[in-house]
Every structure is written in C-alpha cells, then in structure tokens.
Coordinates of C-alpha atoms in Angstrom, one line a residue:
X272 CA -31.4 19.0 -12.3
X273 CA -28.6 17.6 -9.9
X274 CA -29.4 14.8 -7.4
X275 CA -28.0 15.0 -3.8
X276 CA -27.0 11.5 -3.2
X277 CA -24.9 12.2 0.0
X278 CA -27.6 10.9 1.8
X279 CA -28.7 7.5 0.1
X280 CA -27.2 5.5 -2.5
X281 CA -28.8 5.1 -5.9
X282 CA -28.6 1.4 -7.9
X283 CA -26.9 1.6 -11.3
X284 CA -26.8 -1.2 -14.0
X285 CA -24.6 -3.1 -15.6
X286 CA -22.4 -1.3 -17.9
X287 CA -20.3 -4.0 -20.2
X288 CA -18.0 -4.3 -22.6
X289 CA -16.6 -6.9 -24.6
X290 CA -17.3 -10.4 -22.1
X291 CA -20.6 -10.6 -23.1
X292 CA -20.6 -13.1 -20.4
X293 CA -19.5 -10.7 -17.7
X294 CA -21.6 -8.1 -15.5
X295 CA -21.0 -5.4 -13.3
X296 CA -23.8 -4.0 -11.3
X297 CA -22.9 -0.7 -9.5
X298 CA -23.9 1.5 -6.9
X299 CA -23.0 4.6 -6.1
X300 CA -23.3 6.6 -2.2
X301 CA -22.7 9.5 -1.0
X302 CA -20.2 12.2 -1.9
X303 CA -18.0 13.6 0.4
X304 CA -15.1 16.9 0.1
X305 CA -11.4 15.1 -1.5
X306 CA -8.3 16.0 -0.5
X307 CA -6.0 16.1 -3.5
X308 CA -2.2 15.7 -2.0
X309 CA 0.6 15.6 -4.1
X310 CA 2.6 12.4 -3.0
X311 CA 0.0 12.0 -1.7
X312 CA 0.0 8.1 0.4
X313 CA -3.8 5.8 0.4
X314 CA -4.5 3.6 3.6
X315 CA -8.1 2.1 2.8
X316 CA -10.1 -0.5 6.1
X317 CA -13.2 -1.3 6.9
X318 CA -14.2 -1.8 10.6
X319 CA -17.6 -1.5 11.7
X320 CA -19.6 -1.8 9.4
X321 CA -17.5 1.3 8.4
X322 CA -15.6 2.0 4.9
X323 CA -13.0 4.7 5.5
X324 CA -10.5 5.5 2.8
X325 CA -7.4 7.9 4.3
X326 CA -4.9 10.2 2.3
X327 CA -1.7 10.3 4.3
X328 CA 0.8 13.5 3.9
X329 CA 3.7 14.6 4.8
X330 CA 3.0 18.3 6.0
X331 CA 3.9 21.1 8.6
X332 CA 6.9 19.1 10.1
X333 CA 5.2 15.2 10.3
X334 CA 2.4 13.5 9.3
X335 CA -1.5 15.2 8.2
X336 CA -4.5 12.0 7.7
X337 CA -7.3 13.2 5.7
X338 CA -10.6 11.0 6.6
X339 CA -13.2 10.0 3.9
X340 CA -15.8 8.0 5.8
X341 CA -19.1 6.3 4.7
X342 CA -21.2 4.0 6.1
X343 CA -22.5 0.2 4.9
X344 CA -24.9 1.9 3.2
X345 CA -22.8 4.8 1.7
X346 CA -24.0 7.3 3.1
X347 CA -21.3 10.3 4.5
X348 CA -20.3 10.2 7.9
X349 CA -16.5 11.5 7.6
X350 CA -14.9 14.1 6.3
X351 CA -11.9 15.9 7.6
X352 CA -8.5 15.8 8.9
X353 CA -7.2 14.0 12.0
X354 CA -7.1 16.7 14.4
X355 CA -5.0 16.0 18.1
X356 CA -3.8 18.0 20.1
X357 CA 0.6 19.0 19.4
X358 CA 1.9 19.8 22.4
X359 CA 4.8 21.7 22.7
X360 CA 8.6 20.9 22.2
X361 CA 9.7 18.5 24.3
X362 CA 6.2 17.4 24.9
X363 CA 4.4 16.9 21.3
X364 CA 1.7 14.9 20.0
X365 CA 2.0 13.2 16.8
X366 CA 0.3 10.8 14.8
X367 CA 2.1 8.6 13.0
X368 CA -0.6 5.9 11.3
X369 CA -3.9 4.5 11.1
X370 CA -4.5 1.2 11.8
X371 CA -7.8 -1.4 11.6
X372 CA -7.7 -4.1 14.4
X373 CA -11.5 -6.2 15.2
X374 CA -14.2 -2.6 15.1
X375 CA -12.4 -0.7 15.5
X376 CA -9.9 1.9 13.3
X377 CA -6.6 4.0 15.8
X378 CA -4.6 6.3 15.1
X379 CA -1.6 5.7 16.3
X380 CA 0.6 8.6 18.8
X381 CA 3.9 8.9 19.2
X382 CA 3.9 11.7 22.6
X383 CA 7.7 12.5 22.7
X384 CA 8.1 13.9 26.6
X385 CA 12.2 14.4 27.6
X386 CA 11.5 15.3 31.3
X387 CA 10.2 12.1 31.9
X388 CA 12.8 10.5 29.4
X389 CA 9.9 9.2 27.5
X390 CA 8.7 8.1 23.6
X391 CA 5.5 6.0 24.6
X392 CA 3.6 5.1 21.4
X393 CA -0.8 4.5 21.9
X394 CA -3.4 3.9 20.6
X395 CA -6.4 6.5 20.4
X396 CA -10.2 5.6 18.4
X397 CA -11.5 7.2 15.5
X398 CA -14.7 7.3 15.7
X399 CA -17.2 7.2 12.2
X400 CA -17.5 10.5 12.5
X401 CA -13.5 11.4 12.1
X402 CA -13.1 12.8 15.7
X403 CA -10.4 11.3 17.2
X404 CA -10.4 10.2 21.3
X405 CA -8.3 12.1 24.5
X406 CA -8.6 8.5 25.3
X407 CA -4.5 6.7 25.3
X408 CA -4.3 3.1 24.8
X409 CA -0.4 2.7 25.7
X410 CA 1.1 0.3 24.1
X411 CA 5.0 0.7 23.8
X412 CA 7.3 2.4 25.7
X413 CA 11.6 3.4 25.6
X414 CA 13.6 6.2 26.0
X415 CA 13.6 9.4 24.4
X416 CA 16.1 11.9 24.7
X417 CA 17.1 14.0 21.7
X418 CA 14.6 15.1 19.2
X419 CA 17.4 13.1 16.4
X420 CA 17.6 10.4 18.2
X421 CA 14.2 9.3 19.3
X422 CA 14.1 6.0 18.2
X423 CA 10.7 4.3 15.8
X424 CA 6.9 3.1 16.3
X425 CA 5.9 0.7 13.7
X426 CA 2.4 -1.2 14.2
X427 CA 1.6 -3.7 11.7
X428 CA -2.5 -4.8 12.5
X429 CA -2.9 -9.4 10.2
X430 CA -4.5 -9.7 7.4
X431 CA -7.9 -11.1 9.5
X432 CA -7.4 -8.0 11.8
X433 CA -7.4 -9.5 14.8
X434 CA -4.0 -8.9 15.9
X435 CA -1.6 -5.4 16.6
X436 CA 1.8 -6.2 16.7
X437 CA 3.6 -2.8 17.8
X438 CA 7.4 -2.7 17.6
X439 CA 10.2 0.0 18.3
X440 CA 13.1 0.2 17.8
X441 CA 15.1 1.4 20.1
X442 CA 17.6 5.1 19.8
X443 CA 20.5 4.3 17.4
X444 CA 23.8 3.5 19.8
X445 CA 27.0 3.1 18.0
X446 CA 28.6 0.2 18.1
X447 CA 25.5 -1.4 19.6
X448 CA 23.5 -3.6 17.8
X449 CA 20.2 -3.0 17.0
X450 CA 17.5 -3.2 20.1
X451 CA 13.9 -3.7 19.3
X452 CA 10.5 -3.9 21.8
X453 CA 7.5 -6.2 20.2
X454 CA 4.4 -6.4 22.1
X455 CA 1.5 -8.2 20.4
X456 CA -2.4 -7.2 21.5
X457 CA -5.7 -9.0 20.6
X458 CA -9.1 -7.5 18.4
X459 CA -9.5 -5.9 22.5
X460 CA -5.8 -4.2 22.5
X461 CA -5.5 -7.0 25.0
X462 CA -1.5 -7.9 25.4
X463 CA -0.9 -11.2 24.5
X464 CA 3.2 -11.1 24.3
X465 CA 6.1 -8.8 24.7
X466 CA 9.6 -9.3 23.5
X467 CA 12.9 -7.2 23.9
X468 CA 15.6 -8.4 21.4
X469 CA 18.2 -8.0 19.7
X470 CA 19.0 -7.9 15.9
X471 CA 22.1 -9.6 14.8
X472 CA 24.2 -7.6 13.1
X473 CA 22.4 -4.5 12.4
X474 CA 24.6 -1.5 13.8
X475 CA 23.6 1.1 10.9
X476 CA 21.0 3.7 12.7
X477 CA 19.0 5.1 9.2
X478 CA 18.0 1.3 9.0
X479 CA 14.8 0.6 6.3
X480 CA 12.4 -2.2 8.1
X481 CA 8.8 -2.9 7.4
X482 CA 6.7 -4.8 9.4
X483 CA 4.6 -7.4 9.0
X484 CA 2.6 -10.3 11.8
X485 CA 0.6 -12.7 10.9
X486 CA -2.7 -14.2 11.8
X487 CA -1.4 -16.5 14.7
X488 CA 0.8 -13.4 16.3
X489 CA 4.4 -14.4 13.6
X490 CA 5.7 -11.2 13.4
X491 CA 8.1 -10.1 11.1
X492 CA 11.3 -7.6 10.5
X493 CA 11.8 -7.0 6.7
X494 CA 15.2 -5.0 6.7
X495 CA 16.6 -2.9 3.2
X496 CA 20.3 -3.4 3.2
X497 CA 22.8 -2.8 0.7
X498 CA 25.5 -4.8 -0.8
X499 CA 29.0 -3.5 -1.3
X500 CA 28.7 -2.1 -4.5
X501 CA 25.3 -0.5 -3.4
X502 CA 22.8 -3.2 -5.0
X503 CA 19.2 -4.0 -2.6
X504 CA 19.7 -7.6 -0.4
X505 CA 17.0 -8.5 2.6
X506 CA 17.2 -9.3 5.9
X507 CA 14.1 -11.0 7.9
X508 CA 13.5 -11.2 11.4
X509 CA 11.2 -14.2 12.2
X510 CA 10.1 -13.5 15.8
X511 CA 8.0 -16.3 16.5
X512 CA 5.7 -16.2 20.0
X513 CA 7.5 -17.7 22.3
X514 CA 10.3 -15.1 21.6
X515 CA 12.8 -16.7 19.9
X516 CA 14.1 -15.4 16.5
X517 CA 15.1 -17.0 12.8
X518 CA 16.6 -15.2 11.1
X519 CA 16.7 -14.8 6.5
X520 CA 18.9 -13.3 4.0
X521 CA 16.6 -12.0 0.6
X522 CA 19.4 -11.7 -1.9
X523 CA 20.1 -12.8 -6.0
X524 CA 23.3 -13.0 -7.3
X525 CA 25.3 -11.1 -8.9
X526 CA 24.8 -9.2 -11.3
X527 CA 20.7 -10.3 -11.1
X528 CA 20.0 -7.5 -8.1
X529 CA 16.6 -6.9 -6.7
X530 CA 14.7 -3.9 -8.3
X531 CA 11.6 -3.8 -6.7
X532 CA 9.3 -5.5 -4.2
X533 CA 6.3 -6.3 -2.3
X534 CA 5.8 -8.7 0.4
X535 CA 2.5 -10.1 2.7
X536 CA 1.3 -13.3 4.6
X537 CA -0.7 -16.5 4.3
X538 CA -2.6 -18.6 5.9
X539 CA 0.3 -20.8 7.3
X540 CA 1.5 -17.5 9.0
X541 CA 4.5 -17.1 7.0
X542 CA 5.6 -15.1 5.0
X543 CA 6.6 -14.1 1.3
X544 CA 8.8 -11.3 -0.1
X545 CA 8.2 -11.7 -4.2
X546 CA 9.8 -9.3 -6.8
X547 CA 11.0 -8.3 -10.5
X548 CA 15.2 -8.4 -10.4
X549 CA 17.7 -6.2 -13.5
X550 CA 21.3 -7.1 -14.5
X551 CA 23.3 -4.4 -13.5
X552 CA 25.6 -3.6 -16.3
X553 CA 29.2 -1.8 -16.7
X554 CA 27.1 0.3 -19.5
X555 CA 23.5 1.3 -18.9
X556 CA 22.4 3.0 -21.9
X557 CA 18.4 3.4 -21.8
X558 CA 15.6 2.6 -19.4
X559 CA 16.8 -0.1 -16.1
X560 CA 14.6 -2.7 -17.7
X561 CA 14.0 -6.1 -15.6
X562 CA 15.0 -9.6 -16.0
X563 CA 13.4 -11.8 -13.7
X564 CA 11.4 -12.6 -11.2
X565 CA 12.4 -13.3 -7.2
X566 CA 10.0 -15.3 -4.9
X567 CA 10.9 -16.2 -1.2
X568 CA 8.9 -17.5 1.4
X569 CA 10.3 -19.2 4.6
X570 CA 8.8 -22.4 3.9
X571 CA 7.2 -24.7 7.5
X572 CA 8.1 -21.3 9.3
X573 CA 12.3 -22.6 9.0
X574 CA 12.9 -23.2 6.0
X575 CA 14.4 -20.4 3.7
X576 CA 13.3 -21.0 0.3
X577 CA 14.7 -18.0 -2.7
X578 CA 13.8 -18.8 -6.1
X579 CA 14.6 -17.1 -9.5
X580 CA 12.8 -17.3 -12.8
X581 CA 13.5 -15.0 -16.2
X582 CA 11.2 -13.2 -17.6
X583 CA 9.5 -14.1 -21.1
X584 CA 11.6 -11.0 -22.1
X585 CA 13.4 -7.8 -20.3
X586 CA 10.9 -4.9 -20.0
X587 CA 12.0 -1.9 -18.2
X588 CA 10.7 -0.1 -15.6
X589 CA 9.0 -2.7 -14.4
X590 CA 7.4 -1.8 -10.6
X591 CA 5.7 -4.5 -8.2
X592 CA 3.2 -2.9 -6.6
X593 CA 1.2 -6.2 -5.0
X594 CA 1.2 -10.8 -3.9
X595 CA -2.5 -11.5 -3.4
X596 CA -2.9 -15.9 -3.3
X597 CA -5.7 -17.6 -4.3
X598 CA -6.0 -21.0 -2.8
X599 CA -2.4 -22.4 -4.2
X600 CA -1.8 -19.9 -6.4
X601 CA 0.1 -16.8 -5.7
X602 CA 0.0 -13.9 -7.9
X603 CA 3.0 -11.4 -8.4
X604 CA 1.3 -8.2 -10.1
X605 CA 3.4 -5.0 -10.9
X606 CA 3.3 -2.0 -13.3
X607 CA 6.1 -0.5 -16.1
X608 CA 6.4 2.4 -14.0
X609 CA 8.9 5.2 -14.2
X610 CA 8.6 8.2 -11.2
X611 CA 11.1 12.2 -12.7
X612 CA 11.9 14.9 -10.4
X613 CA 12.1 17.9 -11.9
X614 CA 14.4 19.1 -11.6
X615 CA 14.3 23.3 -10.2
X616 CA 14.6 26.8 -13.0
X617 CA 17.9 27.7 -13.1
X618 CA 15.9 31.0 -11.0
X619 CA 15.1 29.4 -8.4
X620 CA 18.3 28.7 -7.3
X621 CA 18.9 30.4 -3.5
X622 CA 15.3 29.3 -2.7
X623 CA 15.5 25.4 -2.4
X624 CA 13.5 25.5 0.7
X625 CA 10.5 27.2 -0.4
X626 CA 10.3 25.9 -4.3
X627 CA 7.5 23.6 -5.1
X628 CA 8.7 20.1 -6.5
X629 CA 7.5 18.4 -9.0
X630 CA 7.2 14.9 -10.6
X631 CA 6.3 13.8 -14.5
X632 CA 5.2 10.4 -14.5
X633 CA 4.9 7.6 -17.4
X634 CA 2.0 4.3 -16.4
X635 CA 2.5 1.6 -18.8
X636 CA 1.2 -2.6 -18.7
X637 CA 0.6 -3.8 -15.8
X638 CA 1.8 -7.1 -15.8
X639 CA 0.7 -10.4 -13.6
X640 CA 3.2 -13.3 -13.1
X641 CA 1.3 -16.4 -11.4
X642 CA 3.2 -18.4 -8.5
X643 CA 3.2 -22.2 -7.5
X644 CA 3.5 -21.8 -3.5
X645 CA 6.8 -23.3 -4.0
X646 CA 8.2 -20.0 -6.4
X647 CA 7.9 -22.2 -9.1
X648 CA 7.1 -19.8 -12.3
X649 CA 3.0 -20.1 -13.8
X650 CA 2.4 -17.5 -16.7
X651 CA 3.0 -14.6 -16.6
X652 CA 0.2 -11.7 -18.2
X653 CA 0.3 -8.5 -19.0
X654 CA -2.8 -6.2 -20.1
X655 CA -1.5 -3.2 -22.4
X656 CA -2.5 0.5 -21.1
X657 CA 0.1 3.9 -21.5
X658 CA -0.5 7.5 -19.8
X659 CA 2.1 10.3 -18.4
X660 CA 1.1 13.0 -16.1
X661 CA 2.3 15.5 -13.8
X662 CA 2.4 15.6 -10.4
X663 CA -1.0 13.2 -9.5
X664 CA -1.3 9.8 -11.3
X665 CA -3.3 8.0 -8.4
X666 CA -5.8 7.7 -10.9
X667 CA -3.6 5.1 -13.8
X668 CA -2.9 2.7 -10.5
X669 CA -4.8 -0.4 -10.2
X670 CA -6.7 -1.9 -8.4
X671 CA -5.8 -5.9 -7.0
X672 CA -8.7 -8.2 -5.8
X673 CA -9.1 -12.1 -5.7
X674 CA -13.4 -12.0 -6.3
X675 CA -15.0 -15.7 -6.8
X676 CA -11.5 -17.9 -7.2
X677 CA -9.6 -15.4 -9.4
X678 CA -7.5 -12.6 -9.9
X679 CA -9.2 -9.2 -10.4
X680 CA -7.7 -6.2 -11.8
X681 CA -9.8 -2.7 -12.3
X682 CA -7.7 0.0 -13.7
X683 CA -8.6 3.1 -16.3
X684 CA -7.7 2.8 -20.0
X685 CA -8.3 4.6 -22.2
X686 CA -11.3 5.0 -23.5
X687 CA -10.4 5.3 -27.5
X688 CA -9.6 2.0 -27.4
X689 CA -12.8 0.7 -27.1
X690 CA -16.1 0.9 -29.9
X691 CA -19.9 2.0 -28.4
X692 CA -17.8 4.6 -26.0
X693 CA -19.9 7.9 -24.9
X694 CA -17.8 8.7 -22.4
X695 CA -17.1 12.0 -22.1
X696 CA -13.9 11.6 -20.0
X697 CA -10.7 10.0 -21.8
X698 CA -10.1 7.7 -19.7
X699 CA -12.4 4.8 -18.6
X700 CA -12.5 2.1 -16.0
X701 CA -12.3 -1.5 -17.2
X702 CA -11.7 -4.5 -15.4
X703 CA -10.4 -8.2 -16.5
X704 CA -10.0 -11.7 -14.1
X705 CA -6.9 -14.0 -14.6
X706 CA -8.2 -17.8 -13.6
X707 CA -5.2 -19.8 -11.1
X708 CA -3.7 -21.8 -15.0
X709 CA -3.0 -18.0 -16.3
X710 CA -6.8 -17.9 -18.0
X711 CA -7.4 -13.7 -19.3
X712 CA -11.0 -13.3 -20.2
X713 CA -11.7 -10.5 -21.9
X714 CA -12.3 -6.6 -20.7
X715 CA -15.2 -5.3 -19.7
X716 CA -15.4 -2.0 -20.2
X717 CA -17.6 0.6 -17.5
X718 CA -19.5 2.9 -20.3
X719 CA -22.3 5.1 -19.5
X720 CA -23.3 4.0 -16.2
X721 CA -20.2 5.7 -14.3
X722 CA -20.4 8.9 -16.5
X723 CA -21.1 11.2 -13.3
X724 CA -21.1 15.3 -14.0
X725 CA -18.0 17.2 -13.0
X726 CA -15.8 14.6 -14.8
X727 CA -15.7 12.4 -12.2
X728 CA -12.4 9.7 -12.9
X729 CA -13.1 6.4 -10.7
X730 CA -9.2 5.5 -8.3
X731 CA -9.1 2.2 -8.9
X732 CA -6.2 2.2 -6.4
X733 CA -8.0 4.0 -3.4
X734 CA -9.9 0.8 -2.9
X735 CA -11.8 -1.9 0.1
X736 CA -13.4 -4.7 -0.2
X737 CA -16.6 -6.9 1.3
X738 CA -17.0 -10.4 0.6
X739 CA -17.2 -10.1 -3.2
X740 CA -17.7 -6.7 -3.4
X741 CA -15.5 -3.7 -4.3
X742 CA -15.7 -0.1 -3.1
X743 CA -14.0 2.4 -4.5
X744 CA -13.1 6.3 -4.8
X745 CA -14.3 8.3 -8.0
X746 CA -12.9 12.1 -7.5
X747 CA -12.7 15.2 -9.2
X748 CA -11.2 18.0 -7.9
X749 CA -13.5 19.1 -5.8
X750 CA -15.4 15.6 -4.9
X751 CA -15.3 12.1 -4.5
X752 CA -18.1 9.9 -4.7
X753 CA -18.4 6.7 -3.3
X754 CA -18.9 3.0 -5.7
X755 CA -19.5 -0.8 -4.9
X756 CA -18.9 -3.0 -7.6
X757 CA -19.9 -6.5 -8.0
X758 CA -19.4 -8.9 -10.7
X759 CA -22.4 -11.2 -11.6

C-alpha cells in the first residue's frame, strides 16, 4: 500500500555512507506535479515561511513560470503555471522574472502599451496558492515605440532579501551612449532611491547585462563584451546610493582569456566575480582546456583588485558554477561540463522552424577552489563523478551550501562505486564538506532512506536553504517529492 504524503511529513532516520562520524537526518514532505522542461532554468526561494520552486522556460514567444510551493511543514501549497491576462498586441503583459523580497514572492510584469508610449515594469504578488495578483505595483517606466526596440528590464534582490533593484535599459539610439534608469525599493516596495545614468563607452545594441544589488543598495551592472578577436571581457558599473558611477574593467592578459564566470555580493557590499580562463592557441586540438582561475573584487568599493592563478593542471571544459563566502574564505565551485547541440538530420532540411532542438550533455568532476579575500588561491580540490545525458541533465548538477562553517556539496554519483548499496537506482546522492583550510571530508552516501517508489532521483541543484537545513526536490517523470536534509 502506498502512503499518501501530500498532506504531511514523514521523518526518516539517518542513511550512512563512508563517513562514520557524520549523520544526515532527512524529512519527506508532499508530492506535487513535476515540470520537466527541456533546457529549463530553476529559481528557488524561501519567503513568508514557504518554499517556492520555479521552473522557467521560453514558450509561446514569452517566458513561462511553473510553480511548486510547499509550506514550512512540507505540505503542497501550489502546483501550477503562473497565469496573467496577457492583453493584445501593442498592449501586452508578460512575466519576465520572479523574485523573493521580504516575506513575498513577486512576478515581475512588463506592460508594453504603444498607445501610451510606455514600457512599464511592475511587481505582482504571487500567493502561496500559486495565484498572481491582478494588482500592479508600478516600479519603473520608459518610452516605448517599437516592439523590437522596447528596452530591457532587470530585477535583482539583495542577499538578505531586503532591497530590490530595478534597472531599465532604455531603447537603443544609434551613436548614443547606453542610458539606464535605476530604482531601489525596500522590502515593502517603497522607493528609496532612483537614478538616471549614461554608461560611458557603451554603444552596442545587443548588450548582455547582469544586475546584482548589495544589502546596502549598491547596484552593480556587469556587462559582457568582447575583445577584437572575440574573447570575453567584462565591464562593471558600480552605482552608489547617491547615484555616482564607478567603472571597472575585468580582463586577462593575452593569450589567456576568460572562459566562464560567476558573481556575488559580500557582507561588506562589495562585488566578487571569479571564474575560469583558457589559453588561446593558433591551433587547438581536442577539448577546450582551462588553465587558470581569476578573481576580481572592487576592494573598498573603490579599487580594482584582480588576481590570476594557474590551476594545478589544465582541466577540460571547466565551467564556473557558484561563489560562496564563508568568513574569510571564498569558494568558487566549478564543473567539467560540455553541452553539444545535435545537428538536425538532412531529412529535416527546410523544417528548421518546427524541428525540436536536442542536446548531448557531459558532466564530470566538480572542482572547489578556495580563495583568500584578497584573491590569493588557497587550495584546489575536486570530487570525481562522470555522467552523460540527452536533453534532460538537471539531476547531474550539484547543490552548494555553507553550513556549520563548511562548504557542503550535494551531488549524485554512480551507485556502483559504493559498497553495501541496495539502491534500485543507478545513481545515489552523496554529500561532502570542505573546511576553510581545504580539508575534504569522506563522502556521506545516501542509500536506502531516499529510495522511493517510481524511481525518484534527487535533484541537488533544485534547492533552498533555511538556517542549517537544506531543502530539495526529488523527481520522477510525473511527480516531485519535497525533502529536507540536515547534517548532524
């Protein structure tokens, strides 16, 4: 007889692996309808005591967001697609993003109104029942004349979920510097500051800008540009609370160039960008080899502090994943990762518009690089794993946390590597920890206690954290299972 877990929780005991001194307590919550979308992204939040898991994909010419919401006790609150009235052409509404601010989750809605000549960006509350409010909290507007040049809106929330930064890139005007509007809001959506700025030297139409906001409201725009030979260079624009602008350039020295990067803000409201580099050669044979790592921070919010360090040995296809800060140690997590787009067969010629894109994925070792706050490299570690996948690969991405003063990495590994395994699945969840001195623990292998009906698999990267408790979704083809883990 199968238990119905959708209304409550079931506490499970520890499952053990090779690390006999550590224990993990797991708790299972309810089941919801899963959303398995090819190429999807995931946004995961805690707000108002509830846990929100969003799957986002681009469908029907706009972003679509699918929600699975669970209460603090693990009960299913919602399992649905976010729906709003989309209006009509030239008077349309669309959800472009979802954020968590204070105790609420908001759908960020863009309203293109040609008659009014305005592109208005607003926030609507997403209830724990999955319903999107019809009430608009208007945040920012810009001129709108053409659909293909309507401007771009961004939203970013500070790490403590107390500050919302809204950045509007105004419509492109040839031979003019890029213009942006920035507005800051507190946890109650009260505007605390606004700025109108020009970005010096930025003239291109197809800008690739990411937005970060620190706890004190300092806003950072990181723009990916390219060198003359097509290599990545980064421009960082720091917007202070008084509206003053400071610019930094983040680039390596030829023939070494940036290949991947990730960023975060610190408790002292600085920005850190770190990632991997590779050496450009005239003739390249085989895979792209990472030869080093770089570390940038705007020290004291005034100084460009940049360091480059070679890896212990070149690594193929090393991709930066996440930056985490633990006191005075900064962890850069990365993965050996390759994505290959499958070329349509000749028989599909002439049907490109209807041909479904497919991908092959390779996931290999996870790397952990530890830095001092100055950017000096402290250590380099890696955790061995290897998987290949077709189209759906999210289960092979790791989850990264800082818990009890250690970096905690949760990932799936091949069950055949471990003794005493009785799992029906070919992969099992594994946990390792890393100290600030670079001490890697032996693995905790989760075996029987997370073996559920219908071949559920843990999705380590679909996660949130509350205190020292990690929360994940386990999935099969039809259902998601809410699960918490706590290291004892």
